[in-house]
XYZ file of C-alpha atoms in Angstrom:
537
model
C 0.000 0.000 0.000
C 1.317 3.433 -0.943
C 1.906 6.081 1.720
C -0.719 8.079 -0.169
C -3.358 5.446 0.567
C -2.825 4.704 4.275
C -5.413 6.509 6.348
C -6.487 8.616 3.376
C -9.905 7.179 2.603
C -12.877 8.492 0.704
C -15.447 10.128 2.952
C -18.350 12.562 2.768
C -15.978 15.495 3.098
C -13.679 14.663 0.200
C -15.708 12.652 -2.284
C -19.085 13.007 -3.978
C -20.377 11.215 -7.081
C -20.311 13.406 -10.178
C -23.861 14.223 -11.309
C -25.338 16.998 -13.483
C -27.960 17.541 -10.773
C -25.327 19.505 -8.850
C -25.051 21.930 -11.790
C -28.698 22.942 -11.371
C -28.286 23.375 -7.611
C -25.269 25.632 -8.205
C -27.128 27.985 -10.549
C -30.102 28.125 -8.177
C -27.765 28.977 -5.289
C -25.631 31.553 -7.105
C -28.022 33.108 -9.664
C -31.499 32.388 -8.237
C -33.205 35.374 -9.864
C -31.653 35.127 -13.310
C -33.761 33.818 -16.175
C -33.568 30.057 -16.686
C -36.342 29.069 -19.114
C -38.413 31.033 -21.636
C -41.324 29.497 -23.509
C -43.947 31.717 -25.124
C -45.430 33.817 -22.335
C -43.907 31.612 -19.627
C -40.806 32.792 -17.780
C -38.884 30.970 -15.071
C -35.862 31.862 -12.942
C -33.239 29.413 -11.738
C -34.742 29.355 -8.244
C -38.116 28.447 -9.727
C -36.733 25.824 -12.093
C -34.884 24.181 -9.218
C -38.057 24.165 -7.099
C -40.135 22.708 -9.934
C -37.571 19.967 -10.540
C -37.532 19.139 -6.830
C -41.334 19.018 -6.850
C -41.212 16.557 -9.757
C -38.682 14.363 -7.992
C -40.665 14.513 -4.750
C -43.990 13.700 -6.436
C -42.502 10.693 -8.249
C -40.923 9.520 -4.994
C -44.259 9.821 -3.164
C -45.939 7.780 -5.886
C -43.564 4.917 -5.278
C -40.961 5.446 -7.982
C -37.761 3.793 -6.776
C -34.092 3.986 -7.685
C -33.356 2.533 -11.087
C -36.936 2.579 -12.356
C -37.820 4.195 -15.686
C -39.860 7.333 -16.269
C -40.525 7.937 -19.967
C -41.215 11.279 -21.603
C -42.881 11.863 -24.978
C -42.500 15.623 -24.978
C -41.707 18.570 -27.213
C -39.005 21.111 -26.347
C -40.938 22.675 -23.485
C -40.116 23.619 -19.876
C -41.547 20.271 -18.768
C -39.030 18.384 -20.900
C -36.214 20.487 -19.476
C -37.375 19.825 -15.914
C -37.604 16.092 -16.639
C -33.829 16.034 -17.197
C -33.342 16.883 -13.524
C -36.498 16.008 -11.592
C -36.668 12.366 -12.651
C -33.068 11.724 -11.580
C -33.776 13.522 -8.300
C -36.103 10.647 -7.465
C -33.297 8.207 -8.294
C -35.128 7.195 -11.470
C -33.951 7.040 -15.087
C -35.230 9.390 -17.800
C -36.276 7.749 -21.063
C -36.859 10.574 -23.572
C -38.736 9.134 -26.571
C -38.357 10.331 -30.143
C -41.623 12.143 -30.877
C -41.447 11.205 -34.569
C -41.788 7.469 -33.929
C -44.901 5.473 -34.756
C -47.109 3.691 -32.208
C -45.429 0.291 -32.641
C -41.986 1.706 -31.893
C -43.252 3.690 -28.899
C -44.982 0.599 -27.521
C -41.785 -1.431 -27.914
C -39.769 1.196 -26.027
C -42.265 1.529 -23.164
C -42.357 -2.234 -22.734
C -38.611 -2.798 -23.092
C -37.781 0.043 -20.688
C -40.410 -1.164 -18.200
C -41.668 2.412 -17.878
C -43.532 3.117 -14.641
C -44.603 6.660 -15.559
C -45.099 8.366 -18.930
C -45.118 12.138 -19.313
C -46.780 12.901 -22.634
C -47.630 16.052 -24.565
C -51.161 16.481 -25.932
C -49.813 16.780 -29.469
C -48.674 13.174 -29.411
C -51.815 11.756 -27.788
C -53.001 9.783 -30.871
C -49.692 7.922 -31.222
C -49.326 7.390 -27.468
C -52.904 6.162 -27.143
C -52.316 3.580 -29.885
C -49.034 2.542 -28.225
C -50.623 2.124 -24.798
C -53.331 -0.090 -26.306
C -50.586 -2.622 -27.113
C -49.317 -2.861 -23.525
C -50.479 -5.329 -20.920
C -48.850 -3.366 -18.095
C -49.406 0.362 -18.657
C -47.428 3.149 -16.992
C -49.059 5.967 -15.054
C -49.801 8.572 -17.735
C -49.273 12.247 -16.900
C -50.538 14.739 -19.492
C -48.549 17.849 -20.335
C -50.839 20.645 -21.485
C -48.677 23.268 -23.191
C -50.400 26.615 -23.937
C -48.187 26.929 -27.021
C -49.824 23.845 -28.554
C -52.947 25.031 -30.313
C -54.503 21.662 -31.028
C -57.109 19.828 -28.944
C -55.783 19.165 -25.391
C -56.621 15.462 -25.353
C -56.001 13.764 -22.002
C -54.905 10.168 -21.637
C -54.085 9.970 -17.925
C -55.677 10.654 -14.540
C -53.740 13.872 -13.900
C -51.772 16.558 -15.678
C -48.195 17.668 -15.093
C -48.993 20.700 -12.946
C -51.225 18.570 -10.718
C -48.351 16.114 -10.317
C -45.989 18.933 -9.366
C -48.519 20.176 -6.793
C -48.088 16.850 -4.985
C -44.350 17.468 -4.591
C -42.228 19.321 -2.065
C -40.205 22.288 -3.437
C -37.644 21.668 -0.660
C -37.353 17.941 -1.402
C -34.013 16.490 -0.307
C -33.378 14.826 -3.624
C -31.474 11.596 -3.964
C -27.837 11.740 -4.964
C -26.750 8.730 -7.020
C -25.234 6.008 -4.878
C -22.445 5.913 -7.433
C -21.689 8.121 -10.429
C -21.882 4.928 -12.513
C -25.626 4.790 -11.760
C -27.880 5.199 -14.786
C -29.321 8.669 -15.398
C -31.008 8.236 -18.775
C -32.017 5.724 -21.425
C -32.014 6.635 -25.119
C -33.074 4.355 -27.954
C -31.208 4.130 -31.243
C -32.265 2.146 -34.266
C -28.920 0.348 -34.598
C -28.750 -2.023 -37.567
C -32.207 -3.539 -37.269
C -35.763 -2.293 -36.899
C -35.780 -3.081 -33.167
C -34.220 -0.131 -31.335
C -31.481 -0.650 -28.756
C -31.591 1.059 -25.364
C -28.433 3.065 -24.698
C -27.786 3.634 -20.993
C -26.032 6.815 -19.794
C -24.463 7.236 -16.344
C -24.247 10.333 -14.143
C -20.475 10.649 -14.624
C -20.686 10.710 -18.406
C -23.592 13.160 -18.393
C -21.722 15.492 -16.038
C -18.502 15.430 -18.040
C -20.221 15.794 -21.421
C -22.172 18.774 -20.066
C -18.929 20.486 -19.085
C -17.279 19.386 -22.326
C -20.033 21.097 -24.297
C -19.427 24.316 -22.381
C -15.701 24.166 -23.092
C -15.805 23.057 -26.732
C -18.742 25.320 -27.573
C -17.077 28.235 -25.760
C -20.304 29.071 -23.926
C -20.007 32.171 -21.733
C -21.719 32.589 -18.378
C -25.438 33.269 -18.989
C -25.341 32.030 -22.579
C -28.724 32.176 -24.314
C -29.428 28.802 -25.884
C -32.195 28.200 -28.444
C -33.711 24.713 -28.440
C -33.717 23.864 -32.144
C -32.266 20.429 -31.312
C -34.840 17.989 -29.892
C -34.173 17.190 -26.247
C -34.991 13.563 -27.031
C -31.830 13.373 -29.191
C -29.139 12.031 -26.854
C -30.738 14.151 -24.119
C -30.330 17.191 -26.348
C -26.620 16.320 -26.746
C -26.499 16.838 -22.943
C -27.109 20.582 -23.350
C -29.932 20.698 -20.744
C -27.207 20.046 -18.180
C -24.720 22.337 -19.950
C -27.013 25.351 -19.749
C -27.501 24.730 -16.035
C -23.714 24.670 -15.632
C -23.446 28.101 -17.288
C -26.536 29.586 -15.574
C -27.783 30.341 -19.059
C -31.204 30.826 -20.589
C -33.130 28.018 -22.265
C -35.311 29.427 -25.050
C -37.792 26.665 -25.894
C -39.382 26.016 -29.283
C -42.157 23.537 -30.090
C -41.537 23.687 -33.832
C -38.365 24.554 -35.708
C -39.636 27.053 -38.248
C -37.384 29.668 -39.811
C -39.468 32.705 -38.859
C -39.762 31.555 -35.238
C -36.026 30.816 -35.016
C -34.981 34.193 -36.396
C -37.526 36.010 -34.217
C -36.211 34.225 -31.131
C -32.600 35.022 -32.038
C -33.438 38.713 -32.382
C -35.786 39.012 -29.389
C -33.779 37.038 -26.843
C -30.290 37.719 -28.224
C -29.642 34.006 -28.674
C -25.937 33.189 -28.553
C -25.923 29.439 -29.305
C -27.977 26.683 -30.869
C -27.428 23.172 -32.281
C -29.035 21.189 -35.047
C -28.919 18.730 -37.904
C -28.026 20.033 -41.389
C -31.716 20.522 -42.237
C -32.030 23.175 -39.521
C -29.196 25.240 -40.930
C -30.348 24.776 -44.528
C -33.814 25.990 -43.576
C -32.349 29.145 -42.055
C -30.163 29.823 -45.097
C -33.139 29.506 -47.457
C -35.301 31.769 -45.290
C -32.634 34.350 -44.456
C -33.527 36.822 -47.243
C -37.089 36.999 -45.879
C -36.716 36.477 -42.134
C -33.026 36.758 -41.255
C -32.468 40.493 -41.240
C -31.454 42.526 -38.210
C -29.201 40.060 -36.355
C -26.321 42.238 -35.206
C -24.803 40.032 -32.475
C -22.582 36.940 -32.696
C -24.356 33.574 -32.910
C -22.533 30.253 -32.729
C -23.991 26.957 -33.917
C -23.023 23.291 -33.907
C -24.016 21.054 -36.807
C -24.195 17.280 -36.453
C -25.096 14.488 -38.842
C -23.771 14.766 -42.372
C -20.764 17.055 -42.829
C -21.689 20.637 -43.780
C -21.339 21.437 -47.475
C -19.452 24.408 -48.857
C -22.775 26.107 -49.595
C -23.896 25.634 -45.991
C -20.688 27.032 -44.500
C -20.846 30.050 -46.818
C -24.579 30.528 -46.226
C -24.183 30.540 -42.451
C -21.343 33.052 -42.729
C -23.600 35.387 -44.732
C -26.199 35.325 -41.958
C -23.513 35.967 -39.363
C -23.621 32.534 -37.714
C -20.355 30.764 -36.925
C -20.760 27.064 -37.734
C -18.757 24.217 -36.188
C -19.066 20.573 -37.199
C -19.366 17.938 -34.467
C -19.655 14.182 -34.714
C -20.896 11.486 -32.411
C -23.433 8.780 -31.774
C -26.079 8.056 -29.174
C -23.641 5.619 -27.551
C -21.145 8.418 -26.804
C -23.607 10.991 -25.417
C -23.985 12.777 -28.752
C -21.096 15.150 -29.529
C -17.931 13.122 -28.871
C -15.754 14.637 -31.600
C -15.337 18.131 -32.932
C -13.714 19.611 -35.991
C -11.550 21.942 -33.895
C -10.679 24.967 -36.011
C -7.243 26.407 -36.731
C -6.564 30.059 -37.520
C -4.574 29.201 -40.638
C -7.699 27.703 -42.202
C -9.048 31.245 -42.533
C -6.457 31.871 -45.232
C -7.923 29.132 -47.456
C -10.548 29.743 -50.117
C -14.173 28.768 -49.444
C -13.711 25.269 -50.827
C -10.603 24.672 -48.745
C -12.290 25.927 -45.580
C -15.323 23.732 -46.187
C -13.090 20.722 -46.745
C -11.281 21.298 -43.442
C -14.439 22.155 -41.506
C -16.412 19.228 -42.933
C -14.331 16.529 -41.272
C -15.424 14.595 -38.211
C -12.318 15.841 -36.449
C -10.803 14.898 -33.101
C -12.110 13.818 -29.695
C -13.677 16.393 -27.420
C -11.607 17.378 -24.404
C -13.465 15.177 -21.900
C -13.358 11.993 -24.017
C -10.228 9.951 -23.384
C -9.755 8.450 -26.813
C -10.934 8.581 -30.409
C -9.126 7.199 -33.408
C -9.527 5.154 -36.583
C -8.465 1.529 -36.173
C -8.318 -1.688 -38.111
C -11.077 -3.657 -36.327
C -9.233 -6.927 -36.916
C -5.804 -5.952 -35.566
C -7.057 -3.135 -33.273
C -4.184 -0.951 -34.474
C -4.496 2.659 -35.549
C -4.463 3.130 -39.314
C -1.709 5.260 -40.923
C -2.379 8.994 -41.112
C -2.366 8.956 -44.885
C -5.942 9.949 -45.702
C -6.266 6.699 -47.651
C -6.286 3.669 -45.339
C -9.831 2.940 -44.192
C -10.593 1.754 -40.683
C -13.365 2.112 -38.119
C -13.851 5.110 -35.830
C -13.583 4.029 -32.203
C -14.007 5.757 -28.847
C -13.097 5.079 -25.254
C -13.473 7.061 -22.059
C -15.900 8.370 -19.476
C -18.302 9.762 -22.072
C -19.189 6.349 -23.441
C -22.404 4.520 -22.579
C -22.721 1.879 -19.870
C -24.036 -0.422 -22.589
C -27.267 -1.604 -24.216
C -30.176 -2.358 -21.887
C -30.976 -6.085 -21.685
C -28.596 -6.835 -24.569
C -25.367 -8.218 -23.181
C -24.206 -9.677 -26.498
C -24.533 -6.378 -28.378
C -22.804 -4.592 -25.501
C -19.843 -6.964 -25.538
C -19.556 -6.766 -29.314
C -19.583 -2.970 -29.293
C -16.778 -2.889 -26.667
C -14.568 -5.554 -28.251
C -10.882 -4.866 -27.655
C -11.533 -2.200 -25.037
C -12.911 0.366 -27.482
C -16.428 1.325 -28.542
C -16.894 0.401 -32.197
C -18.891 3.106 -33.970
C -19.469 1.189 -37.208
C -18.414 4.286 -39.173
C -15.626 3.730 -41.673
C -13.109 6.550 -41.957
C -9.538 7.588 -42.669
C -7.057 9.533 -40.570
C -5.657 12.552 -42.362
C -2.048 13.724 -41.810
C -3.106 16.182 -39.068
C -4.860 13.382 -37.143
C -8.385 14.472 -38.045
C -10.843 11.697 -38.889
C -12.953 11.826 -42.042
C -15.817 9.382 -42.604
C -15.873 7.501 -45.892
C -18.772 5.091 -45.417
C -20.980 3.427 -42.821
C -20.549 -0.236 -42.168
C -23.991 -0.535 -40.599
C -25.929 0.920 -43.558
C -27.584 3.390 -41.245
C -29.046 6.438 -42.999
C -28.852 9.697 -41.037
C -31.642 11.954 -42.265
C -32.155 15.296 -40.567
C -30.367 13.945 -37.516
C -32.612 10.848 -37.355
C -31.218 7.332 -37.678
C -33.032 5.204 -40.253
C -32.340 1.482 -40.506
C -32.136 0.447 -44.155
C -33.106 -3.089 -43.096
C -36.296 -1.835 -41.480
C -37.355 -0.012 -44.653
C -36.453 -3.025 -46.785
C -38.565 -5.258 -44.557
C -41.611 -3.083 -45.255
C -40.970 -3.032 -49.006
C -40.795 -6.811 -49.031
C -44.339 -6.884 -47.656
C -45.665 -5.382 -50.899
C -46.902 -8.221 -53.139
C -45.169 -6.871 -56.245
C -41.698 -6.532 -54.711
C -39.268 -9.370 -55.288
C -35.997 -7.724 -54.212
C -35.470 -4.486 -52.294
C -32.329 -2.657 -51.215
C -32.231 0.719 -49.474
C -29.202 3.005 -49.380
C -28.536 6.619 -48.485
C -28.896 9.265 -51.166
C -27.439 12.737 -50.652
C -30.009 15.438 -50.050
C -29.298 19.158 -49.737
C -31.996 19.672 -47.113
C -31.855 16.523 -44.967
C -28.230 15.487 -45.476
C -29.300 11.987 -46.472
C -32.600 10.352 -47.426
C -33.513 6.717 -48.109
C -33.448 5.631 -51.755
C -34.925 2.233 -52.644
C -33.803 -0.012 -55.466
C -36.634 -2.401 -56.284
C -36.855 -5.450 -58.513
C -40.486 -6.350 -59.236
C -41.930 -9.843 -59.547
C -42.433 -11.006 -63.088
C -45.790 -9.943 -64.463
C -46.536 -7.534 -61.593
C -46.571 -3.746 -61.534
C -46.012 -1.028 -58.935
C -45.286 2.677 -59.270
C -42.883 4.855 -57.309
C -45.682 6.861 -55.578
C -47.455 3.609 -54.718
C -44.443 2.087 -52.967
C -43.573 5.317 -51.146
C -47.139 5.616 -49.858
C -47.100 1.912 -48.912
C -44.044 2.543 -46.711
C -45.534 5.667 -45.181
C -48.486 3.613 -44.053
C -46.249 1.248 -42.088
C -43.359 3.465 -40.953
C -42.792 6.892 -39.487
C -43.000 9.167 -42.549
C -39.364 10.268 -42.330
C -38.268 6.653 -42.770
C -40.085 6.129 -46.066
C -37.997 6.212 -49.284
C -37.911 9.546 -51.051
C -37.054 7.844 -54.345
C -37.621 4.406 -55.875
C -35.495 3.101 -58.754
C -36.780 0.037 -60.599
C -34.603 -2.616 -62.222
C -32.466 -5.637 -61.484
C -30.737 -5.400 -58.109
C -27.054 -6.504 -58.362
C -25.993 -9.483 -56.267
C -22.830 -11.457 -55.604
C -22.478 -15.093 -56.662
C -23.699 -16.112 -53.227
C -26.818 -13.944 -53.512
C -25.720 -11.017 -51.328
C -26.918 -7.627 -52.547
C -24.057 -5.367 -53.627
C -24.997 -2.103 -51.970
C -21.718 -0.478 -52.921
C -22.758 -0.811 -56.577
C -26.054 0.904 -55.802
C -24.247 3.745 -54.041
C -22.019 4.175 -57.085
C -25.108 4.429 -59.297
C -26.420 7.247 -57.113
């Protein structure tokens, strides 16, 4: 035993589990009267947000929610969704934020797989949630969120609404610290390589560190004003709910990402930062001549998903928005890599700048490792910009694993690294650049679409003999599904017919945007040659 270990033990005075809940408490203690959340006519201060989160945690605790149990949320970007990122964990429970674009079957699968005890749901999603609940034998307690900014019918599915639940709670609730920072804090589902989503489990330590990493890499100042254009159900909003608490900033909520509303919010609230998929930035560029005038202050934005094009980088610069490309996956808390900029890049022409800024880049400061490796030898590939390997991560900002899926967890961590499934090269400066995706996942507008899931639906059509779905570049969405279809002899089907057929069985964003008819190329063993299809596109 080292002399630095004898008699020097962990105790309550010198050790506390890392948790993002402490970030909220800090802002409430230090800046209690500063604005915390803005949504339409609603305004909250950090003292009030802290009290509301404690009420939520207390109410769940009183209703029997125990440590390690799941509370799901099917919510828009509203104050309730923000509070869920703290209040649920305060009860020792795990937040499961559900993608609001999913269909009833997928929602039902998630609720059942997660063993949800409570479901917070927004009125807007009542039809889908109602259909999902009808499929469950054991239903969670449903709590309705009635948002004044939603102008549709306020349909109720549960016995009480969110404000009534909060009224049951204690604003001075002594919330539960995690027993260990390795304890689960949230559960996020990703489509993976099949139609059945996998549950990615985050721990308090990773959430805490990613929150601080966002503040450092995004260069957020104290009291930053953050606009919620990124859905909070996406990797817990890339962990930015906790980041904004760390910076005592302002959360400006948005139900719908519409160009006029975004520009109005930027002007009115002096928004300093926002995040989004390429479609968000493209929408703003297209609408800038009409709605984007009068922004005189600096705005910084992060773009995830497909790498930003030259046109996007130039378009953002014209509006006055500084764009930075980040890369990550659900399994690494969202933004795990950043295309860190260098001053000398400013001397390049627009094409050169876009080429540098469009790479996936290097690990964020709080992630221990990221590189491109040969998955067979587990050795880093040469930095030649030519040798293809797989992007891999390791460190504190990597998931605990997949819920109830030990085999997939072990496979993803083979060799002591998380295998992303993204194929890339290392360029001479050590920056990673993706070349292809080994999992055939299509990332459209920030959403993961399983090509196998879409193909499965196409195969259900009586006229389809062979179907293969690959990603097609799209200026607006980054990527969209494109289907190659070989029809059965003597049978007919049109492109609109097959697209509509898929829309009837999938979330609309998963349906192919294009169908190309003809013989689908195969190997001698019958395997479809998707690389040939990509070359055709």
